[in-house]
Every structure is written in structure tokens, then in C-alpha cells.
mmCIF file of C-alpha atoms in Angstrom:
data_model
loop_
_atom_site.group_PDB
_atom_site.id
_atom_site.type_symbol
_atom_site.label_atom_id
_atom_site.label_comp_id
_atom_site.label_asym_id
_atom_site.label_seq_id
_atom_site.Cartn_x
_atom_site.Cartn_y
_atom_site.Cartn_z
ATOM 1 C CA MET A 385 19.891 20.451 3.575
ATOM 2 C CA GLU A 386 16.912 22.747 3.034
ATOM 3 C CA ILE A 387 14.382 21.415 0.515
ATOM 4 C CA THR A 388 11.355 23.663 0.313
ATOM 5 C CA ASN A 389 11.000 24.199 -3.442
ATOM 6 C CA THR A 390 11.309 22.147 -6.612
ATOM 7 C CA GLU A 391 14.718 23.495 -7.574
ATOM 8 C CA GLN A 392 16.181 22.361 -4.255
ATOM 9 C CA LEU A 393 14.534 18.957 -4.609
ATOM 10 C CA GLU A 394 15.989 18.564 -8.097
ATOM 11 C CA ALA A 395 19.454 19.221 -6.674
ATOM 12 C CA TYR A 396 18.875 16.592 -3.992
ATOM 13 C CA LEU A 397 17.655 13.967 -6.474
ATOM 14 C CA ARG A 398 20.807 14.480 -8.532
ATOM 15 C CA THR A 399 22.944 13.649 -5.486
ATOM 16 C CA GLN A 400 20.994 10.391 -5.131
ATOM 17 C CA SER A 401 21.094 9.514 -8.862
ATOM 18 C CA ILE A 402 17.293 9.314 -8.890
ATOM 19 C CA SER A 403 15.922 9.767 -12.403
ATOM 20 C CA TYR A 404 12.590 11.402 -13.037
ATOM 21 C CA LYS A 405 10.435 12.783 -15.822
ATOM 22 C CA SER A 406 8.569 15.492 -13.926
ATOM 23 C CA LEU A 407 8.024 16.949 -10.441
ATOM 24 C CA THR A 408 4.872 18.685 -9.227
ATOM 25 C CA GLN A 409 4.781 20.296 -5.800
ATOM 26 C CA LEU A 410 1.496 19.482 -4.055
ATOM 27 C CA LYS A 411 -0.704 21.676 -1.900
ATOM 28 C CA GLY A 412 -3.059 20.684 0.880
ATOM 29 C CA GLY A 413 -0.728 19.105 3.440
ATOM 30 C CA ALA A 414 0.321 21.174 6.436
ATOM 31 C CA ALA A 415 3.301 19.471 8.045
ATOM 32 C CA ASN A 416 5.681 18.686 5.184
ATOM 33 C CA PHE A 417 6.792 19.654 1.696
ATOM 34 C CA VAL A 418 5.340 17.166 -0.785
ATOM 35 C CA TRP A 419 5.766 16.446 -4.502
ATOM 36 C CA ARG A 420 4.404 13.955 -7.011
ATOM 37 C CA MET A 421 7.197 12.559 -9.192
ATOM 38 C CA LEU A 422 6.809 10.767 -12.503
ATOM 39 C CA ASP A 423 9.720 8.480 -13.285
ATOM 40 C CA PRO A 424 10.914 7.823 -16.857
ATOM 41 C CA SER A 425 8.316 5.036 -17.200
ATOM 42 C CA ASP A 426 5.509 7.392 -16.062
ATOM 43 C CA LYS A 427 5.113 5.635 -12.716
ATOM 44 C CA SER A 428 3.930 8.040 -10.008
ATOM 45 C CA THR A 429 5.753 8.340 -6.671
ATOM 46 C CA ILE A 430 5.225 10.715 -3.746
ATOM 47 C CA ILE A 431 8.192 12.571 -2.234
ATOM 48 C CA LYS A 432 7.930 13.988 1.284
ATOM 49 C CA HIS A 433 10.444 16.149 3.080
ATOM 50 C CA ALA A 434 10.382 17.399 6.672
ATOM 51 C CA GLU A 435 11.978 20.622 7.826
ATOM 52 C CA PRO A 436 12.245 21.299 11.595
ATOM 53 C CA TYR A 437 8.968 23.224 11.508
ATOM 54 C CA VAL A 438 5.422 22.924 10.202
ATOM 55 C CA ALA A 439 5.542 23.656 6.470
ATOM 56 C CA ALA A 440 2.293 25.633 6.474
ATOM 57 C CA VAL A 441 3.159 27.547 9.666
ATOM 58 C CA ARG A 442 6.892 28.076 9.523
ATOM 59 C CA HIS A 443 7.151 29.805 12.887
ATOM 60 C CA MET A 444 5.798 26.615 14.548
ATOM 61 C CA PRO A 445 8.698 24.264 15.382
ATOM 62 C CA TRP A 446 8.345 20.514 14.903
ATOM 63 C CA ALA A 447 11.418 18.293 14.917
ATOM 64 C CA ALA A 448 12.193 16.779 11.525
ATOM 65 C CA THR A 449 12.738 13.470 13.330
ATOM 66 C CA ARG A 450 8.945 13.105 13.117
ATOM 67 C CA MET A 451 9.647 11.413 9.812
ATOM 68 C CA ASP A 452 11.750 8.759 11.568
ATOM 69 C CA PHE A 453 8.627 7.694 13.463
ATOM 70 C CA GLU A 454 6.594 7.726 10.257
ATOM 71 C CA HIS A 455 9.211 5.544 8.573
ATOM 72 C CA ARG A 456 9.206 3.097 11.494
ATOM 73 C CA ALA A 457 5.415 2.823 11.494
ATOM 74 C CA MET A 458 5.129 2.364 7.742
ATOM 75 C CA THR A 459 7.857 -0.282 7.780
ATOM 76 C CA LEU A 460 6.739 -2.194 10.878
ATOM 77 C CA LEU A 461 2.942 -2.173 10.766
ATOM 78 C CA PRO A 462 2.434 -3.959 7.405
ATOM 79 C CA GLN A 463 4.191 -6.948 9.021
ATOM 80 C CA ILE A 464 1.599 -6.978 11.825
ATOM 81 C CA LEU A 465 -1.670 -6.101 10.130
ATOM 82 C CA PRO A 466 -3.524 -8.379 7.713
ATOM 83 C CA LEU A 467 -3.700 -6.722 4.320
ATOM 84 C CA ASN A 468 -4.516 -9.602 1.980
ATOM 85 C CA ASP A 469 -8.268 -9.430 2.685
ATOM 86 C CA SER A 470 -8.579 -5.648 3.077
ATOM 87 C CA ASN A 471 -8.799 -2.693 0.740
ATOM 88 C CA VAL A 472 -7.061 -0.566 3.394
ATOM 89 C CA SER A 473 -3.290 -0.265 3.286
ATOM 90 C CA ILE A 474 -0.240 1.798 4.209
ATOM 91 C CA PRO A 475 2.017 3.270 1.487
ATOM 92 C CA GLN A 476 5.120 1.337 0.523
ATOM 93 C CA ILE A 477 8.397 3.132 1.163
ATOM 94 C CA HIS A 478 10.819 3.108 -1.772
ATOM 95 C CA HIS A 479 13.550 5.273 -0.245
ATOM 96 C CA TYR A 480 14.209 7.009 3.059
ATOM 97 C CA ASP A 481 17.136 9.314 3.787
ATOM 98 C CA LYS A 482 17.315 9.749 7.556
ATOM 99 C CA ASN A 483 19.922 12.511 7.299
ATOM 100 C CA THR A 484 17.867 14.817 5.086
ATOM 101 C CA HIS A 485 14.430 13.445 6.029
ATOM 102 C CA VAL A 486 13.398 12.746 2.456
ATOM 103 C CA MET A 487 11.014 9.872 1.788
ATOM 104 C CA LEU A 488 9.850 8.367 -1.507
ATOM 105 C CA LEU A 489 6.690 6.298 -1.224
ATOM 106 C CA SER A 490 3.929 4.780 -3.289
ATOM 107 C CA ASP A 491 1.190 7.090 -4.562
ATOM 108 C CA GLY A 492 -2.174 6.302 -2.963
ATOM 109 C CA GLY A 493 -4.199 8.534 -5.274
ATOM 110 C CA THR A 494 -5.088 12.134 -5.990
ATOM 111 C CA ARG A 495 -8.231 12.454 -3.836
ATOM 112 C CA THR A 496 -8.796 12.149 -0.117
ATOM 113 C CA LEU A 497 -11.933 10.606 1.354
ATOM 114 C CA LYS A 498 -12.889 14.065 2.589
ATOM 115 C CA GLN A 499 -12.638 15.490 -0.945
ATOM 116 C CA ALA A 500 -14.464 12.544 -2.520
ATOM 117 C CA TYR A 501 -17.258 12.331 0.060
ATOM 118 C CA THR A 502 -19.888 13.876 -2.239
ATOM 119 C CA ASP A 503 -18.992 11.628 -5.209
ATOM 120 C CA SER A 504 -22.210 9.669 -5.802
ATOM 121 C CA THR A 505 -20.277 6.770 -7.329
ATOM 122 C CA LEU A 506 -18.315 6.206 -4.111
ATOM 123 C CA ASP A 507 -19.720 3.681 -1.636
ATOM 124 C CA ILE A 508 -19.290 5.734 1.536
ATOM 125 C CA PRO A 509 -20.653 3.100 3.963
ATOM 126 C CA ARG A 510 -18.193 0.545 2.553
ATOM 127 C CA CYS A 511 -15.333 2.977 3.114
ATOM 128 C CA GLY A 512 -16.507 3.602 6.667
ATOM 129 C CA ARG A 513 -16.837 -0.070 7.551
ATOM 130 C CA GLU A 514 -13.457 -0.977 6.091
ATOM 131 C CA LEU A 515 -11.687 1.877 7.870
ATOM 132 C CA GLY A 516 -13.376 1.022 11.166
ATOM 133 C CA THR A 517 -12.417 -2.633 10.828
ATOM 134 C CA TRP A 518 -8.823 -1.757 9.944
ATOM 135 C CA LEU A 519 -8.491 0.668 12.846
ATOM 136 C CA ALA A 520 -9.822 -1.908 15.302
ATOM 137 C CA SER A 521 -7.244 -4.359 13.965
ATOM 138 C CA LEU A 522 -4.465 -1.800 14.427
ATOM 139 C CA HIS A 523 -5.465 -1.209 18.043
ATOM 140 C CA SER A 524 -6.002 -4.857 18.971
ATOM 141 C CA ARG A 525 -2.843 -6.217 17.314
ATOM 142 C CA THR A 526 -0.342 -3.640 18.598
ATOM 143 C CA THR A 527 -0.807 -3.800 22.370
ATOM 144 C CA ALA A 528 2.831 -4.914 22.736
ATOM 145 C CA THR A 529 4.342 -3.122 19.718
ATOM 146 C CA ASP A 530 7.208 -0.696 20.338
ATOM 147 C CA ILE A 531 6.795 2.258 17.989
ATOM 148 C CA GLY A 532 9.236 4.546 19.821
ATOM 149 C CA ASP A 533 8.675 7.498 22.130
ATOM 150 C CA ASN A 534 7.234 10.148 19.832
ATOM 151 C CA GLN A 535 6.971 13.008 22.319
ATOM 152 C CA ALA A 536 6.455 15.613 19.601
ATOM 153 C CA GLY A 537 3.573 13.588 18.178
ATOM 154 C CA THR A 538 2.028 13.259 21.620
ATOM 155 C CA SER A 539 2.267 17.005 22.164
ATOM 156 C CA MET A 540 0.663 17.722 18.797
ATOM 157 C CA SER A 541 -2.137 15.275 19.615
ATOM 158 C CA ARG A 542 -3.061 17.389 22.643
ATOM 159 C CA PHE A 543 -3.733 20.444 20.493
ATOM 160 C CA SER A 544 -7.524 20.000 20.533
ATOM 161 C CA TYR A 545 -7.498 20.065 24.324
ATOM 162 C CA SER A 546 -4.979 22.885 24.734
ATOM 163 C CA VAL A 547 -7.123 25.271 22.659
ATOM 164 C CA LEU A 548 -10.490 24.303 24.162
ATOM 165 C CA ALA A 549 -10.697 27.247 26.542
ATOM 166 C CA THR A 550 -9.828 29.901 23.954
ATOM 167 C CA SER A 551 -12.102 28.287 21.343
ATOM 168 C CA LEU A 552 -15.030 28.249 23.753
ATOM 169 C CA ALA A 553 -14.448 31.845 24.848
ATOM 170 C CA LYS A 554 -14.351 33.014 21.234
ATOM 171 C CA PHE A 555 -17.952 31.836 20.757
ATOM 172 C CA ASP A 556 -19.233 32.815 24.212
ATOM 173 C CA PHE A 557 -19.153 29.354 25.778
ATOM 174 C CA ASP A 558 -17.662 28.724 29.221
ATOM 175 C CA PRO A 559 -13.833 28.630 28.929
ATOM 176 C CA ALA A 560 -13.483 27.144 32.425
ATOM 177 C CA PHE A 561 -15.078 23.947 31.163
ATOM 178 C CA GLY A 562 -12.436 23.747 28.430
ATOM 179 C CA GLU A 563 -9.690 24.158 31.001
ATOM 180 C CA GLN A 564 -11.203 21.343 33.048
ATOM 181 C CA MET A 565 -11.374 18.981 30.064
ATOM 182 C CA ASN A 566 -7.768 19.747 29.157
ATOM 183 C CA SER A 567 -6.649 19.076 32.711
ATOM 184 C CA ASP A 568 -8.712 15.925 33.222
ATOM 185 C CA TYR A 569 -8.490 14.318 29.770
ATOM 186 C CA GLY A 570 -5.882 16.120 27.691
ATOM 187 C CA SER A 571 -3.304 15.283 30.341
ATOM 188 C CA LEU A 572 -3.962 11.559 29.876
ATOM 189 C CA LEU A 573 -2.376 11.619 26.423
ATOM 190 C CA GLN A 574 1.058 11.824 28.034
ATOM 191 C CA SER A 575 0.664 8.515 29.880
ATOM 192 C CA ASP A 576 -1.689 6.513 27.600
ATOM 193 C CA ASN A 577 0.037 3.296 26.576
ATOM 194 C CA ASP A 578 -2.566 0.794 25.350
ATOM 195 C CA CYS A 579 -1.622 0.312 21.704
ATOM 196 C CA VAL A 580 -0.232 1.984 18.594
ATOM 197 C CA CYS A 581 -2.333 4.969 17.472
ATOM 198 C CA HIS A 582 -2.133 6.666 14.090
ATOM 199 C CA GLY A 583 -2.382 10.022 15.847
ATOM 200 C CA ASP A 584 -4.089 11.971 13.056
ATOM 201 C CA PHE A 585 -6.775 9.578 11.835
ATOM 202 C CA TRP A 586 -9.326 11.485 9.754
ATOM 203 C CA PRO A 587 -10.819 11.395 6.227
ATOM 204 C CA GLY A 588 -8.238 13.922 5.007
ATOM 205 C CA ASN A 589 -5.498 11.338 5.569
ATOM 206 C CA VAL A 590 -7.242 8.599 3.578
ATOM 207 C CA LEU A 591 -6.341 8.522 -0.118
ATOM 208 C CA LEU A 592 -8.556 6.838 -2.720
ATOM 209 C CA ARG A 593 -7.623 4.877 -5.810
ATOM 210 C CA GLU A 594 -10.509 2.821 -7.226
ATOM 211 C CA GLN A 595 -11.567 0.525 -4.329
ATOM 212 C CA ASN A 596 -8.365 1.020 -2.375
ATOM 213 C CA LEU A 597 -7.980 3.190 0.730
ATOM 214 C CA THR A 598 -4.458 4.269 1.698
ATOM 215 C CA LEU A 599 -3.680 5.705 5.138
ATOM 216 C CA VAL A 600 -1.035 8.422 4.998
ATOM 217 C CA ASP A 601 0.728 10.952 7.245
ATOM 218 C CA TRP A 602 2.038 8.869 10.145
ATOM 219 C CA GLU A 603 4.196 11.611 11.722
ATOM 220 C CA MET A 604 2.065 11.674 14.884
ATOM 221 C CA VAL A 605 2.104 7.908 15.421
ATOM 222 C CA ARG A 606 2.522 6.997 19.078
ATOM 223 C CA ARG A 607 1.529 4.551 21.749
ATOM 224 C CA GLY A 608 -1.689 5.770 23.291
ATOM 225 C CA CYS A 609 -5.395 5.115 23.776
ATOM 226 C CA GLY A 610 -7.191 3.924 20.651
ATOM 227 C CA ALA A 611 -10.281 5.893 21.642
ATOM 228 C CA THR A 612 -8.506 9.071 20.510
ATOM 229 C CA ASP A 613 -8.115 7.779 16.932
ATOM 230 C CA LEU A 614 -11.751 6.709 17.002
ATOM 231 C CA GLY A 615 -12.989 10.013 18.421
ATOM 232 C CA GLN A 616 -11.113 12.167 15.912
ATOM 233 C CA PHE A 617 -12.413 10.262 12.897
ATOM 234 C CA ALA A 618 -15.918 10.179 14.395
ATOM 235 C CA ALA A 619 -15.943 13.968 14.756
ATOM 236 C CA GLU A 620 -14.831 14.525 11.165
ATOM 237 C CA ALA A 621 -17.240 11.875 9.837
ATOM 238 C CA PHE A 622 -20.098 13.529 11.711
ATOM 239 C CA MET A 623 -19.323 16.910 10.130
ATOM 240 C CA LEU A 624 -19.229 15.391 6.645
ATOM 241 C CA ASP A 625 -22.517 13.560 7.230
ATOM 242 C CA ARG A 626 -24.190 16.573 8.825
ATOM 243 C CA PHE A 627 -23.167 19.250 6.351
ATOM 244 C CA ARG A 628 -22.278 17.488 3.093
ATOM 245 C CA GLY A 629 -24.962 14.959 2.359
ATOM 246 C CA GLY A 630 -25.745 12.546 5.185
ATOM 247 C CA ARG A 631 -24.184 9.531 3.481
ATOM 248 C CA GLY A 632 -23.665 7.404 6.589
ATOM 249 C CA LEU A 633 -19.906 7.503 7.052
ATOM 250 C CA LEU A 634 -19.984 7.792 10.852
ATOM 251 C CA ALA A 635 -22.412 4.946 11.547
ATOM 252 C CA ALA A 636 -20.629 2.568 9.161
ATOM 253 C CA PHE A 637 -17.221 3.431 10.617
ATOM 254 C CA LEU A 638 -18.377 2.772 14.183
ATOM 255 C CA GLN A 639 -20.126 -0.459 13.155
ATOM 256 C CA GLY A 640 -16.947 -1.693 11.493
ATOM 257 C CA TYR A 641 -14.874 -0.922 14.573
ATOM 258 C CA ARG A 642 -17.369 -2.522 16.984
ATOM 259 C CA ALA A 643 -17.813 -5.661 14.875
ATOM 260 C CA CYS A 644 -14.057 -6.259 14.789
ATOM 261 C CA ARG A 645 -13.128 -5.152 18.310
ATOM 262 C CA GLY A 646 -16.158 -6.335 20.259
ATOM 263 C CA GLU A 647 -17.433 -4.611 23.379
ATOM 264 C CA VAL A 648 -15.205 -1.648 24.190
ATOM 265 C CA GLY A 649 -16.269 -0.900 27.776
ATOM 266 C CA TRP A 650 -17.454 2.350 29.341
ATOM 267 C CA GLU A 651 -14.061 3.941 30.032
ATOM 268 C CA PHE A 652 -12.972 3.494 26.422
ATOM 269 C CA PHE A 653 -16.352 4.820 25.273
ATOM 270 C CA ARG A 654 -16.013 7.812 27.601
ATOM 271 C CA ARG A 655 -12.569 8.667 26.196
ATOM 272 C CA CYS A 656 -13.887 8.385 22.639
ATOM 273 C CA ALA A 657 -16.841 10.668 23.397
ATOM 274 C CA VAL A 658 -14.678 13.270 25.133
ATOM 275 C CA HIS A 659 -12.142 13.260 22.303
ATOM 276 C CA MET A 660 -14.884 13.560 19.682
ATOM 277 C CA GLY A 661 -16.410 16.440 21.642
ATOM 278 C CA ALA A 662 -13.067 18.205 22.023
ATOM 279 C CA HIS A 663 -12.454 17.923 18.284
ATOM 280 C CA LEU A 664 -15.917 19.329 17.500
ATOM 281 C CA VAL A 665 -15.158 22.328 19.687
ATOM 282 C CA ALA A 666 -11.547 22.987 18.734
ATOM 283 C CA TRP A 667 -11.361 22.514 14.985
ATOM 284 C CA PRO A 668 -14.517 24.146 13.559
ATOM 285 C CA ALA A 669 -13.739 27.193 15.693
ATOM 286 C CA ARG A 670 -10.113 27.333 14.548
ATOM 287 C CA VAL A 671 -10.630 26.928 10.812
ATOM 288 C CA LEU A 672 -14.212 28.239 10.588
ATOM 289 C CA ARG A 673 -15.603 25.280 8.707
ATOM 290 C CA GLY A 674 -19.008 26.259 7.370
ATOM 291 C CA SER A 675 -21.139 29.148 8.555
ATOM 292 C CA GLU A 676 -21.008 30.591 12.046
ATOM 293 C CA ALA A 677 -24.289 28.817 12.806
ATOM 294 C CA GLU A 678 -22.760 25.485 11.778
ATOM 295 C CA VAL A 679 -19.682 26.157 13.897
ATOM 296 C CA ARG A 680 -21.860 26.950 16.897
ATOM 297 C CA GLU A 681 -23.883 23.779 16.328
ATOM 298 C CA CYS A 682 -20.723 21.673 16.335
ATOM 299 C CA MET A 683 -19.382 23.406 19.414
ATOM 300 C CA GLY A 684 -22.635 23.076 21.333
ATOM 301 C CA LEU A 685 -22.798 19.367 20.519
ATOM 302 C CA GLY A 686 -19.158 18.921 21.470
ATOM 303 C CA VAL A 687 -19.664 20.574 24.845
ATOM 304 C CA GLU A 688 -22.745 18.467 25.594
ATOM 305 C CA MET A 689 -20.929 15.267 24.580
ATOM 306 C CA MET A 690 -18.017 16.033 26.861
ATOM 307 C CA ARG A 691 -20.332 16.897 29.763
ATOM 308 C CA ALA A 692 -22.404 13.736 29.329
ATOM 309 C CA ALA A 693 -19.313 11.539 29.114
ATOM 310 C CA ASP A 694 -17.561 13.220 32.016
ATOM 311 C CA GLU A 695 -20.667 12.920 34.218
ATOM 312 C CA GLY A 696 -21.193 9.262 33.270
ATOM 313 C CA ARG A 697 -24.611 9.836 31.667
ATOM 314 C CA ARG A 698 -24.676 6.691 29.542
ATOM 315 C CA GLU A 699 -28.363 7.124 28.714
ATOM 316 C CA TRP A 700 -27.507 10.345 26.812
ATOM 317 C CA PHE A 701 -25.625 8.230 24.280
ATOM 318 C CA ARG A 702 -28.124 5.367 23.869
ATOM 319 C CA GLU A 703 -29.689 6.886 20.742
ATOM 320 C CA GLY A 704 -26.906 9.374 20.005
ATOM 321 C CA LEU A 705 -24.083 9.669 17.517
ATOM 322 C CA LEU A 706 -21.967 6.938 19.129
ATOM 323 C CA LYS A 707 -24.751 4.428 19.762
ATOM 324 C CA GLN A 708 -23.119 1.876 17.430
ATOM 325 C CA LEU A 709 -20.293 1.479 19.973
ATOM 326 C CA LEU A 710 -22.573 0.649 22.911
#
């Protein structure tokens, strides 16, 4: 059943006898079709639907079963992770139709952490510490958790590595280095099996409502290496701190993770640094965040981080962006 517009969603809701007051289709997400629904009592609920492709890039296939993995994660993980003493949570699922891949879930808010970063009333270091602590808990408590074999999510997670060479060439860096990093580190994603990883952990997938932080978009959840979650968020936090106000998100996030997890070891640190570097190369170049000078700055830093990590130059990181992990 195709559901890509509000009229089609209305027809679906009638088949399920789900009453509502209004439906508003939301923009901003890439993978799925998303609406905010007000029920007759004015309670807000989010509706997500997956088609067998990326909603924002319809020629890019992605099995709709990705939502089965999201449903499993959002059902299973709240039973494992402590939530009573944390402001970080996962949405509650109210309804999931596995046949049509329609999910109704609690509304975590109208702003993401990325959007709200410049809000002077928001305690950015608190958000960073709490997210770092929660992520460390996810990684340490799920070493034996079966989340399923999300091959599509694993493939999507390699995107930053698979485009390294072309991204570097576009800005006159050495593409051969990108090919090497993809071969040496991108290939590890297929066999990583340490713990449950969110798979797309970044400020754009953190919703805000008062003091509460809600982690959304679990379609790429998989078993993997926790350093990849850490490296992706670190890259995005760095770009927010560097170009949008220097409010200390990265340092607080890393401190929260380190305080909860303890010493991470060099190999974990190396993977985090390489993944952060790959993200700094791949994504600013793809979406042209900021000016060309800012993109080049991110890419140059990303390349140097990957080189230093790959060559085992620990001293390069002693006073660098990831020093809170050492």
C-alpha cells in the first residue's frame, strides 16, 4: 500500500479505525514519509511510513523492512537501558503495522538539537553530557543483545567511507587515501559485532522537549563497533561548535561518554578518530555545509585525523578534539 501523501494516509487510517483531528506532513527527514497527527483530544503523535526507497531520493532503493529493525530496537532497548534517572529516552510505539510499515509513536518535540544549538536558553553542555552518558550505557549494556541482522543498515553506515575518494578528488585532495581508508576501515563495518549501535547518531536525530532528549530514527540500528556512533556525533558536534557558536557540545559529549564507559583503549579510540575524520570529509563535501573555505577546513582536519589515527600517532591527539577520551 503506497502512502506518500496525506490523502493516502487518511485512507489508511480509516482502515485501522484510527481517529484524528488533523494531519500535517513534516519535512526535514530523508528516509521516510512522516506526519504529525493530533487526535480528538489534541494529543500529538508522529506517524512514520517506509516505502522501499529513500523518501528524499526515490531512485535510491532501501528495503521497507528497515522499519522492522527500528520497531525491534525501540521495543527492546527501553527494557535494557536505565531511563528513570536520565532525560534521554526512546519514543514509545503506539502502533506498528508490519505489513504496510506504518508506525505511530510518541512525539519527542518540534526541534532537533542541531536546530536548537544556538538557543541561548538551552544548556548545551548538559545535553552533551547526558547524550554521551546514554550512548556509553547503550554500548556497554548491549554486548550480548540480538538486534537482528540489518544488512541494509550496515551498508548505509558505510556511505561515508564509500564516497571518501570522490569527495577528496572534488576538492583536490588525494583520492587514493580515501580508497585506502574505505578498504582498511570501511570494510570493518561488515564484521563489527561488539554491541548495539544506533547507526545514525547525530544532533539531527535528537528531539527536544523542555529538558527531555528523545533519540529517533533507528532504521540503521545494527550490531557493530560503538566507536562509529561516537565518531559520527563527534564530527557533527565539532561542526556546530566550530561554525555556530562554540558552545562546548563536543567536549561535554566526550566527557559524558568517558565518565560512564571508562578507559576505551587505543583501538577503540583509533576507530572513533577515523570515523570522525571520514564523516568530516564525506558530509560537508556532499551537502556543502557552510562556505567552501569551511568545507575545506573540515576536510583537511578529517584527512589529518585519519592519517594520525591510522599511523598510530597518539601524541597528535593529546591536546586535540578527542582528548577527553584519552
